[in-house]
Each structure stands twice: as C-alpha cells, then as structure tokens.
Amino acid sequence: DQQVKQNSPSLSVQEGRISILNCDYTNSMFDYFLWYKKYPAEGPTFLISISSIKDKNEDGRFTVFLNKSAKHLSLHIVPSQPGDSAVYFCAASASGNTGKLIFGQGTTLQVKP
Amino acid sequence: EAGVAQSPRYKIIEKRQSVAFWCNPISGHATLYWYQQILGQGPKLLIQFQNNGVVDDSQLPKDRFSAERLKGVDSTLKIQPAKLEDSAVYLCASSLSGQETQYFGPGTRLLVL
C-alpha cells in the first residue's frame, strides 16, 4: 500500500531552467508534507515543507505547491543549478501521529551544465 | 552543532549472522527514529523512540529485529539472524520532540550475502 507516490524515477533538466518534481498521496488524513534531498552516501536533508492549510510555500529557489483536492504536491526549483542534482523524496505525515513520516520512492534529478 | 552520528558506515555479513548498528542523535533531541531504505525505495520507519520509550514499532519485524535506547540518548538496532532481504541502508534520524523536522544521519549500508 503505497500511500505516497513519486511516479517519475528520474528527471533531467538544463541548468537555469525550472525543475518540477511531482508527488501524489492517497491518505486524506495527511496534513503536513515535506521534501527531502539526498546526495549519495549521505542521509536525507530537509528542504522545504507545507501544511495542508496552505497551498504554496516558498523558500528562495524552492517552492512547494499543494493541491488537496487532487492529493498532489509539487516541488519547483527555479533556476536549477548543477548542485541540485540529487534524489528528492516527498514525505507526508498526519497530525496526532507523533510525526511519523511516510516517504515516496524518490526522484533522481540531474541538472546538466 | 554536531549532526546525527551512525556507525559502522558499511557492513557485509552472511545470511543467518547477526549485526548491530549504533546511532547517536543530535544533543537534546528526545525523539529518535530508525528507518530502512531498500534500493529504489523511500525510507520506511522501523521504530520511533520518545526518550527511552517506544512510540511506534508497528513495522519492525520483531522476530529478527530489535532496538533499544536505554538512557534516552544513543540507540542500537540489531538484526539476528539476518536474511538476504535485509540488505538496505539503515538510517537513524532525530528530532527535538517528534513534531519538528527530522535530521538524518549518513546511514549504515548493509549487504547480506
């Protein structure tokens, strides 16, 4: 039962262009969503999050959009840089669930110079 | 501020052997998590501690996996006996009190032959 899905295993974009990573979820109890970034041989690092009371959250080059009716969120990176090349995980949690995170499978982003 | 420490970084064992992983969370973090990340998948929560008590171990295969956090700081995760399907990266994470951002260690990569 995959409650959080990232259907694109990989994405390749040109430096300076926009990267859009997508994530879908099935559990309507999820009310907090996060994106983590992972470099090889390192643990995931927190990137950006969004509460279900919002539909957009922005932090520098990173923006997360949430569409609750479609149970869909996306991460936009503008402009993309070669250092953004990594695996990106979407994660979700439900309030009152002590912070338990359910992760998607990850999307590998390659930004070409 | 020191991050989450894990050791060893790599371990190769034969099936039916036992193995133990160690985690030292960020100082002051009450909540500690162990995740299993199989190749091509996102991290899956195995067990969550709040101080030295277990909050969630619903996905821990208790017939072979055990974990403890005796003094509410360091934690160990043990597998006995190991199976081929236990080959994965074992990630430890910590957070201040369970509802905040989780910070991950670099992980222990286990290969069971």
PDB file of C-alpha atoms in Angstrom:
ATOM      1  CA  ASP A   1       0.000   0.000   0.000  1.00  0.00           C
ATOM      2  CA  GLN A   2       1.969   2.949  -1.331  1.00  0.00           C
ATOM      3  CA  GLN A   3       0.391   5.974   0.328  1.00  0.00           C
ATOM      4  CA  VAL A   4       2.908   8.429  -1.130  1.00  0.00           C
ATOM      5  CA  LYS A   5       3.953   8.024  -4.744  1.00  0.00           C
ATOM      6  CA  GLN A   6       6.556   9.677  -6.895  1.00  0.00           C
ATOM      7  CA  ASN A   7       5.832   8.291 -10.318  1.00  0.00           C
ATOM      8  CA  SER A   8       8.860   9.735 -12.094  1.00  0.00           C
ATOM      9  CA  PRO A   9      12.030   7.860 -11.112  1.00  0.00           C
ATOM     10  CA  SER A  10      14.239  10.426 -12.837  1.00  0.00           C
ATOM     11  CA  LEU A  11      14.254  13.910 -14.320  1.00  0.00           C
ATOM     12  CA  SER A  12      16.885  15.713 -16.360  1.00  0.00           C
ATOM     13  CA  VAL A  13      16.885  19.484 -16.881  1.00  0.00           C
ATOM     14  CA  GLN A  14      19.256  22.098 -18.207  1.00  0.00           C
ATOM     15  CA  GLU A  15      20.990  24.475 -15.808  1.00  0.00           C
ATOM     16  CA  GLY A  16      18.976  27.672 -15.381  1.00  0.00           C
ATOM     17  CA  ARG A  17      15.656  26.054 -16.314  1.00  0.00           C
ATOM     18  CA  ILE A  18      12.842  25.046 -13.999  1.00  0.00           C
ATOM     19  CA  SER A  19      12.744  21.618 -12.365  1.00  0.00           C
ATOM     20  CA  ILE A  20       9.319  20.286 -11.377  1.00  0.00           C
ATOM     21  CA  LEU A  21       9.110  17.213  -9.185  1.00  0.00           C
ATOM     22  CA  ASN A  22       5.725  15.648  -8.514  1.00  0.00           C
ATOM     23  CA  CYS A  23       4.214  13.653  -5.688  1.00  0.00           C
ATOM     24  CA  ASP A  24       0.789  12.081  -5.181  1.00  0.00           C
ATOM     25  CA  TYR A  25      -0.761  10.751  -1.990  1.00  0.00           C
ATOM     26  CA  THR A  26      -3.802   8.670  -1.169  1.00  0.00           C
ATOM     27  CA  ASN A  27      -4.367   9.165   2.566  1.00  0.00           C
ATOM     28  CA  SER A  28      -6.706  12.106   3.203  1.00  0.00           C
ATOM     29  CA  MET A  29      -5.507  12.226   6.823  1.00  0.00           C
ATOM     30  CA  PHE A  30      -2.121  13.588   5.745  1.00  0.00           C
ATOM     31  CA  ASP A  31      -1.881  17.240   6.676  1.00  0.00           C
ATOM     32  CA  TYR A  32       1.832  18.009   6.577  1.00  0.00           C
ATOM     33  CA  PHE A  33       4.140  17.446   3.639  1.00  0.00           C
ATOM     34  CA  LEU A  34       7.897  17.697   3.295  1.00  0.00           C
ATOM     35  CA  TRP A  35      10.577  17.426   0.664  1.00  0.00           C
ATOM     36  CA  TYR A  36      13.961  15.930   1.480  1.00  0.00           C
ATOM     37  CA  LYS A  37      17.058  15.970  -0.697  1.00  0.00           C
ATOM     38  CA  LYS A  38      19.633  13.187  -0.656  1.00  0.00           C
ATOM     39  CA  TYR A  39      23.165  13.114  -2.028  1.00  0.00           C
ATOM     40  CA  PRO A  40      24.970   9.766  -2.498  1.00  0.00           C
ATOM     41  CA  ALA A  41      26.390   8.303   0.711  1.00  0.00           C
ATOM     42  CA  GLU A  42      24.632  10.933   2.832  1.00  0.00           C
ATOM     43  CA  GLY A  43      21.396  10.933   4.759  1.00  0.00           C
ATOM     44  CA  PRO A  44      18.355  12.873   3.526  1.00  0.00           C
ATOM     45  CA  THR A  45      18.334  16.573   4.416  1.00  0.00           C
ATOM     46  CA  PHE A  46      15.202  18.625   4.930  1.00  0.00           C
ATOM     47  CA  LEU A  47      14.445  21.041   2.111  1.00  0.00           C
ATOM     48  CA  ILE A  48      11.006  22.571   2.480  1.00  0.00           C
ATOM     49  CA  SER A  49       7.607  21.760   3.949  1.00  0.00           C
ATOM     50  CA  ILE A  50       3.969  22.772   3.669  1.00  0.00           C
ATOM     51  CA  SER A  51       0.958  22.477   5.926  1.00  0.00           C
ATOM     52  CA  SER A  52      -2.406  21.485   4.480  1.00  0.00           C
ATOM     53  CA  ILE A  53      -3.833  24.875   5.421  1.00  0.00           C
ATOM     54  CA  LYS A  54      -1.652  26.426   2.724  1.00  0.00           C
ATOM     55  CA  ASP A  55      -1.403  25.834  -0.993  1.00  0.00           C
ATOM     56  CA  LYS A  56       2.048  27.300  -1.526  1.00  0.00           C
ATOM     57  CA  ASN A  57       5.267  27.750   0.394  1.00  0.00           C
ATOM     58  CA  GLU A  58       8.372  29.419  -0.959  1.00  0.00           C
ATOM     59  CA  ASP A  59      11.979  29.411   0.213  1.00  0.00           C
ATOM     60  CA  GLY A  60      14.458  31.017  -2.126  1.00  0.00           C
ATOM     61  CA  ARG A  61      14.678  28.993  -5.329  1.00  0.00           C
ATOM     62  CA  PHE A  62      12.372  26.300  -3.937  1.00  0.00           C
ATOM     63  CA  THR A  63       8.560  26.432  -3.973  1.00  0.00           C
ATOM     64  CA  VAL A  64       6.173  23.685  -2.956  1.00  0.00           C
ATOM     65  CA  PHE A  65       2.590  23.675  -4.223  1.00  0.00           C
ATOM     66  CA  LEU A  66      -0.184  21.639  -2.639  1.00  0.00           C
ATOM     67  CA  ASN A  67      -3.447  20.696  -4.369  1.00  0.00           C
ATOM     68  CA  LYS A  68      -5.526  18.993  -1.698  1.00  0.00           C
ATOM     69  CA  SER A  69      -8.458  18.154  -3.953  1.00  0.00           C
ATOM     70  CA  ALA A  70      -6.137  16.292  -6.310  1.00  0.00           C
ATOM     71  CA  LYS A  71      -3.993  14.927  -3.451  1.00  0.00           C
ATOM     72  CA  HIS A  72      -0.969  16.203  -5.306  1.00  0.00           C
ATOM     73  CA  LEU A  73       2.057  18.276  -4.457  1.00  0.00           C
ATOM     74  CA  SER A  74       4.950  19.502  -6.496  1.00  0.00           C
ATOM     75  CA  LEU A  75       8.369  20.995  -5.876  1.00  0.00           C
ATOM     76  CA  HIS A  76       9.589  23.716  -8.221  1.00  0.00           C
ATOM     77  CA  ILE A  77      13.265  24.655  -8.386  1.00  0.00           C
ATOM     78  CA  VAL A  78      13.995  27.879 -10.243  1.00  0.00           C
ATOM     79  CA  PRO A  79      16.603  28.336 -11.557  1.00  0.00           C
ATOM     80  CA  SER A  80      18.035  24.835 -11.413  1.00  0.00           C
ATOM     81  CA  GLN A  81      21.747  24.503 -10.634  1.00  0.00           C
ATOM     82  CA  PRO A  82      24.134  21.545 -11.099  1.00  0.00           C
ATOM     83  CA  GLY A  83      24.437  21.307  -7.293  1.00  0.00           C
ATOM     84  CA  ASP A  84      20.727  20.498  -7.158  1.00  0.00           C
ATOM     85  CA  SER A  85      21.456  17.108  -8.730  1.00  0.00           C
ATOM     86  CA  ALA A  86      20.313  14.633  -6.090  1.00  0.00           C
ATOM     87  CA  VAL A  87      17.482  12.293  -5.152  1.00  0.00           C
ATOM     88  CA  TYR A  88      14.383  14.123  -3.921  1.00  0.00           C
ATOM     89  CA  PHE A  89      11.939  12.433  -1.570  1.00  0.00           C
ATOM     90  CA  CYS A  90       8.432  13.569  -0.860  1.00  0.00           C
ATOM     91  CA  ALA A  91       7.105  12.706   2.615  1.00  0.00           C
ATOM     92  CA  ALA A  92       3.808  13.116   4.420  1.00  0.00           C
ATOM     93  CA  SER A  93       2.514  12.900   7.966  1.00  0.00           C
ATOM     94  CA  ALA A  94      -0.846  13.021   9.729  1.00  0.00           C
ATOM     95  CA  SER A  95      -1.480  15.185  12.774  1.00  0.00           C
ATOM     96  CA  GLY A  96      -1.597  13.286  16.018  1.00  0.00           C
ATOM     97  CA  ASN A  97       0.649  10.666  14.508  1.00  0.00           C
ATOM     98  CA  THR A  98       3.697  11.691  16.510  1.00  0.00           C
ATOM     99  CA  GLY A  99       5.496  12.930  13.433  1.00  0.00           C
ATOM    100  CA  LYS A 100       5.662   9.590  11.618  1.00  0.00           C
ATOM    101  CA  LEU A 101       6.714  10.249   8.026  1.00  0.00           C
ATOM    102  CA  ILE A 102       5.640   8.214   5.019  1.00  0.00           C
ATOM    103  CA  PHE A 103       8.099   8.614   2.151  1.00  0.00           C
ATOM    104  CA  GLY A 104       7.709   8.309  -1.594  1.00  0.00           C
ATOM    105  CA  GLN A 105      10.152   6.302  -3.704  1.00  0.00           C
ATOM    106  CA  GLY A 106      12.222   9.290  -4.700  1.00  0.00           C
ATOM    107  CA  THR A 107      13.003  11.099  -7.964  1.00  0.00           C
ATOM    108  CA  THR A 108      16.587  11.454  -9.187  1.00  0.00           C
ATOM    109  CA  LEU A 109      17.168  14.947 -10.564  1.00  0.00           C
ATOM    110  CA  GLN A 110      20.073  15.630 -12.884  1.00  0.00           C
ATOM    111  CA  VAL A 111      20.825  19.234 -13.751  1.00  0.00           C
ATOM    112  CA  LYS A 112      23.105  19.488 -16.764  1.00  0.00           C
ATOM    113  CA  PRO A 113      25.534  22.414 -17.089  1.00  0.00           C
TER     114      PRO A 113
ATOM    115  CA  GLU B   1      26.233  21.652  16.179  1.00  0.00           C
ATOM    116  CA  ALA B   2      27.150  18.028  15.528  1.00  0.00           C
ATOM    117  CA  GLY B   3      24.734  16.046  13.387  1.00  0.00           C
ATOM    118  CA  VAL B   4      23.376  12.535  13.831  1.00  0.00           C
ATOM    119  CA  ALA B   5      26.243  10.032  14.002  1.00  0.00           C
ATOM    120  CA  GLN B   6      25.991   6.442  12.852  1.00  0.00           C
ATOM    121  CA  SER B   7      28.394   3.525  12.780  1.00  0.00           C
ATOM    122  CA  PRO B   8      29.520   1.491  11.060  1.00  0.00           C
ATOM    123  CA  ARG B   9      29.065   3.103   7.655  1.00  0.00           C
ATOM    124  CA  TYR B  10      29.250  -0.217   5.812  1.00  0.00           C
ATOM    125  CA  LYS B  11      28.759  -3.823   6.835  1.00  0.00           C
ATOM    126  CA  ILE B  12      28.886  -7.069   4.889  1.00  0.00           C
ATOM    127  CA  ILE B  13      27.676 -10.252   6.555  1.00  0.00           C
ATOM    128  CA  GLU B  14      26.429 -13.665   5.560  1.00  0.00           C
ATOM    129  CA  LYS B  15      22.813 -14.677   5.973  1.00  0.00           C
ATOM    130  CA  ARG B  16      21.918 -16.020   9.400  1.00  0.00           C
ATOM    131  CA  GLN B  17      24.642 -13.919  11.038  1.00  0.00           C
ATOM    132  CA  SER B  18      23.812 -11.116  13.440  1.00  0.00           C
ATOM    133  CA  VAL B  19      24.656  -7.430  13.110  1.00  0.00           C
ATOM    134  CA  ALA B  20      24.242  -4.281  15.196  1.00  0.00           C
ATOM    135  CA  PHE B  21      24.112  -0.622  14.255  1.00  0.00           C
ATOM    136  CA  TRP B  22      24.703   2.342  16.512  1.00  0.00           C
ATOM    137  CA  CYS B  23      23.229   5.839  16.439  1.00  0.00           C
ATOM    138  CA  ASN B  24      24.000   8.981  18.414  1.00  0.00           C
ATOM    139  CA  PRO B  25      21.328  11.648  17.855  1.00  0.00           C
ATOM    140  CA  ILE B  26      21.726  15.402  17.951  1.00  0.00           C
ATOM    141  CA  SER B  27      22.244  16.568  21.512  1.00  0.00           C
ATOM    142  CA  GLY B  28      18.948  17.386  23.214  1.00  0.00           C
ATOM    143  CA  HIS B  29      16.757  15.596  20.693  1.00  0.00           C
ATOM    144  CA  ALA B  30      14.196  13.498  22.531  1.00  0.00           C
ATOM    145  CA  THR B  31      12.848  11.626  19.527  1.00  0.00           C
ATOM    146  CA  LEU B  32      14.895   9.045  17.642  1.00  0.00           C
ATOM    147  CA  TYR B  33      13.886   7.094  14.542  1.00  0.00           C
ATOM    148  CA  TRP B  34      15.295   4.094  12.706  1.00  0.00           C
ATOM    149  CA  TYR B  35      14.432   3.776   9.013  1.00  0.00           C
ATOM    150  CA  GLN B  36      15.168   1.067   6.467  1.00  0.00           C
ATOM    151  CA  GLN B  37      15.784   2.187   2.903  1.00  0.00           C
ATOM    152  CA  ILE B  38      15.823  -0.573   0.301  1.00  0.00           C
ATOM    153  CA  LEU B  39      17.388   0.306  -3.044  1.00  0.00           C
ATOM    154  CA  GLY B  40      14.930   2.180  -5.247  1.00  0.00           C
ATOM    155  CA  GLN B  41      12.508   2.878  -2.396  1.00  0.00           C
ATOM    156  CA  GLY B  42      11.983   5.637   0.102  1.00  0.00           C
ATOM    157  CA  PRO B  43      12.903   5.275   3.776  1.00  0.00           C
ATOM    158  CA  LYS B  44      10.468   3.166   5.794  1.00  0.00           C
ATOM    159  CA  LEU B  45      10.085   3.751   9.524  1.00  0.00           C
ATOM    160  CA  LEU B  46      11.058   0.738  11.611  1.00  0.00           C
ATOM    161  CA  ILE B  47      10.833   2.168  15.128  1.00  0.00           C
ATOM    162  CA  GLN B  48      10.404   5.503  16.867  1.00  0.00           C
ATOM    163  CA  PHE B  49      11.573   6.318  20.400  1.00  0.00           C
ATOM    164  CA  GLN B  50      10.500   9.215  22.583  1.00  0.00           C
ATOM    165  CA  ASN B  51      13.324   9.462  25.138  1.00  0.00           C
ATOM    166  CA  ASN B  52      13.812   5.783  26.017  1.00  0.00           C
ATOM    167  CA  GLY B  53      10.227   4.661  25.375  1.00  0.00           C
ATOM    168  CA  VAL B  54       8.925   3.115  22.139  1.00  0.00           C
ATOM    169  CA  VAL B  55       6.272   5.212  20.384  1.00  0.00           C
ATOM    170  CA  ASP B  56       5.814   3.170  17.207  1.00  0.00           C
ATOM    171  CA  ASP B  57       7.338  -0.170  16.230  1.00  0.00           C
ATOM    172  CA  SER B  58       4.473  -1.381  14.074  1.00  0.00           C
ATOM    173  CA  GLN B  59       6.718  -2.025  11.068  1.00  0.00           C
ATOM    174  CA  LEU B  60       9.619  -3.609  12.929  1.00  0.00           C
ATOM    175  CA  PRO B  61       9.994  -7.349  12.129  1.00  0.00           C
ATOM    176  CA  LYS B  62      10.168  -8.301  15.767  1.00  0.00           C
ATOM    177  CA  ASP B  63      11.112 -11.914  15.125  1.00  0.00           C
ATOM    178  CA  ARG B  64      14.554 -10.792  13.987  1.00  0.00           C
ATOM    179  CA  PHE B  65      14.929  -7.061  14.622  1.00  0.00           C
ATOM    180  CA  SER B  66      15.344  -5.396  18.000  1.00  0.00           C
ATOM    181  CA  ALA B  67      16.202  -1.876  19.088  1.00  0.00           C
ATOM    182  CA  GLU B  68      16.894  -0.134  22.328  1.00  0.00           C
ATOM    183  CA  ARG B  69      17.581   3.320  23.657  1.00  0.00           C
ATOM    184  CA  LEU B  70      18.399   2.626  27.267  1.00  0.00           C
ATOM    185  CA  LYS B  71      19.428   6.050  28.553  1.00  0.00           C
ATOM    186  CA  GLY B  72      17.341   8.096  26.166  1.00  0.00           C
ATOM    187  CA  VAL B  73      20.347   9.128  24.096  1.00  0.00           C
ATOM    188  CA  ASP B  74      22.236   6.568  21.985  1.00  0.00           C
ATOM    189  CA  SER B  75      20.406   3.740  20.285  1.00  0.00           C
ATOM    190  CA  THR B  76      21.298   0.370  18.802  1.00  0.00           C
ATOM    191  CA  LEU B  77      19.424  -1.614  16.163  1.00  0.00           C
ATOM    192  CA  LYS B  78      20.126  -5.334  15.912  1.00  0.00           C
ATOM    193  CA  ILE B  79      19.260  -7.944  13.329  1.00  0.00           C
ATOM    194  CA  GLN B  80      19.512 -11.597  14.319  1.00  0.00           C
ATOM    195  CA  PRO B  81      19.526 -13.660  12.167  1.00  0.00           C
ATOM    196  CA  ALA B  82      19.933 -11.610   9.004  1.00  0.00           C
ATOM    197  CA  LYS B  83      18.216 -12.512   5.742  1.00  0.00           C
ATOM    198  CA  LEU B  84      19.144 -11.584   2.180  1.00  0.00           C
ATOM    199  CA  GLU B  85      16.196  -9.165   2.007  1.00  0.00           C
ATOM    200  CA  ASP B  86      17.617  -7.159   4.915  1.00  0.00           C
ATOM    201  CA  SER B  87      20.202  -5.685   2.546  1.00  0.00           C
ATOM    202  CA  ALA B  88      19.461  -1.971   2.723  1.00  0.00           C
ATOM    203  CA  VAL B  89      20.626   1.335   4.135  1.00  0.00           C
ATOM    204  CA  TYR B  90      19.633   1.792   7.768  1.00  0.00           C
ATOM    205  CA  LEU B  91      19.072   5.438   8.588  1.00  0.00           C
ATOM    206  CA  CYS B  92      18.841   6.980  12.014  1.00  0.00           C
ATOM    207  CA  ALA B  93      17.109  10.329  12.481  1.00  0.00           C
ATOM    208  CA  SER B  94      16.311  12.553  15.419  1.00  0.00           C
ATOM    209  CA  SER B  95      14.036  15.476  16.164  1.00  0.00           C
ATOM    210  CA  LEU B  96      13.539  17.790  19.095  1.00  0.00           C
ATOM    211  CA  SER B  97      10.274  16.328  20.333  1.00  0.00           C
ATOM    212  CA  GLY B  98       8.650  14.392  17.498  1.00  0.00           C
ATOM    213  CA  GLN B  99       6.702  17.104  15.709  1.00  0.00           C
ATOM    214  CA  GLU B 100       9.587  19.014  14.191  1.00  0.00           C
ATOM    215  CA  THR B 101      11.986  18.472  11.350  1.00  0.00           C
ATOM    216  CA  GLN B 102      13.796  15.153  11.409  1.00  0.00           C
ATOM    217  CA  TYR B 103      17.562  15.242  10.919  1.00  0.00           C
ATOM    218  CA  PHE B 104      19.118  12.170   9.366  1.00  0.00           C
ATOM    219  CA  GLY B 105      22.480  10.539   9.858  1.00  0.00           C
ATOM    220  CA  PRO B 106      24.560   9.254   6.914  1.00  0.00           C
ATOM    221  CA  GLY B 107      23.216   5.721   7.285  1.00  0.00           C
ATOM    222  CA  THR B 108      24.730   2.247   7.510  1.00  0.00           C
ATOM    223  CA  ARG B 109      24.786   0.306   4.270  1.00  0.00           C
ATOM    224  CA  LEU B 110      24.227  -3.408   4.980  1.00  0.00           C
ATOM    225  CA  LEU B 111      24.858  -6.152   2.464  1.00  0.00           C
ATOM    226  CA  VAL B 112      23.723  -9.665   3.369  1.00  0.00           C
ATOM    227  CA  LEU B 113      25.304 -12.413   1.247  1.00  0.00           C
TER     228      LEU B 113
END
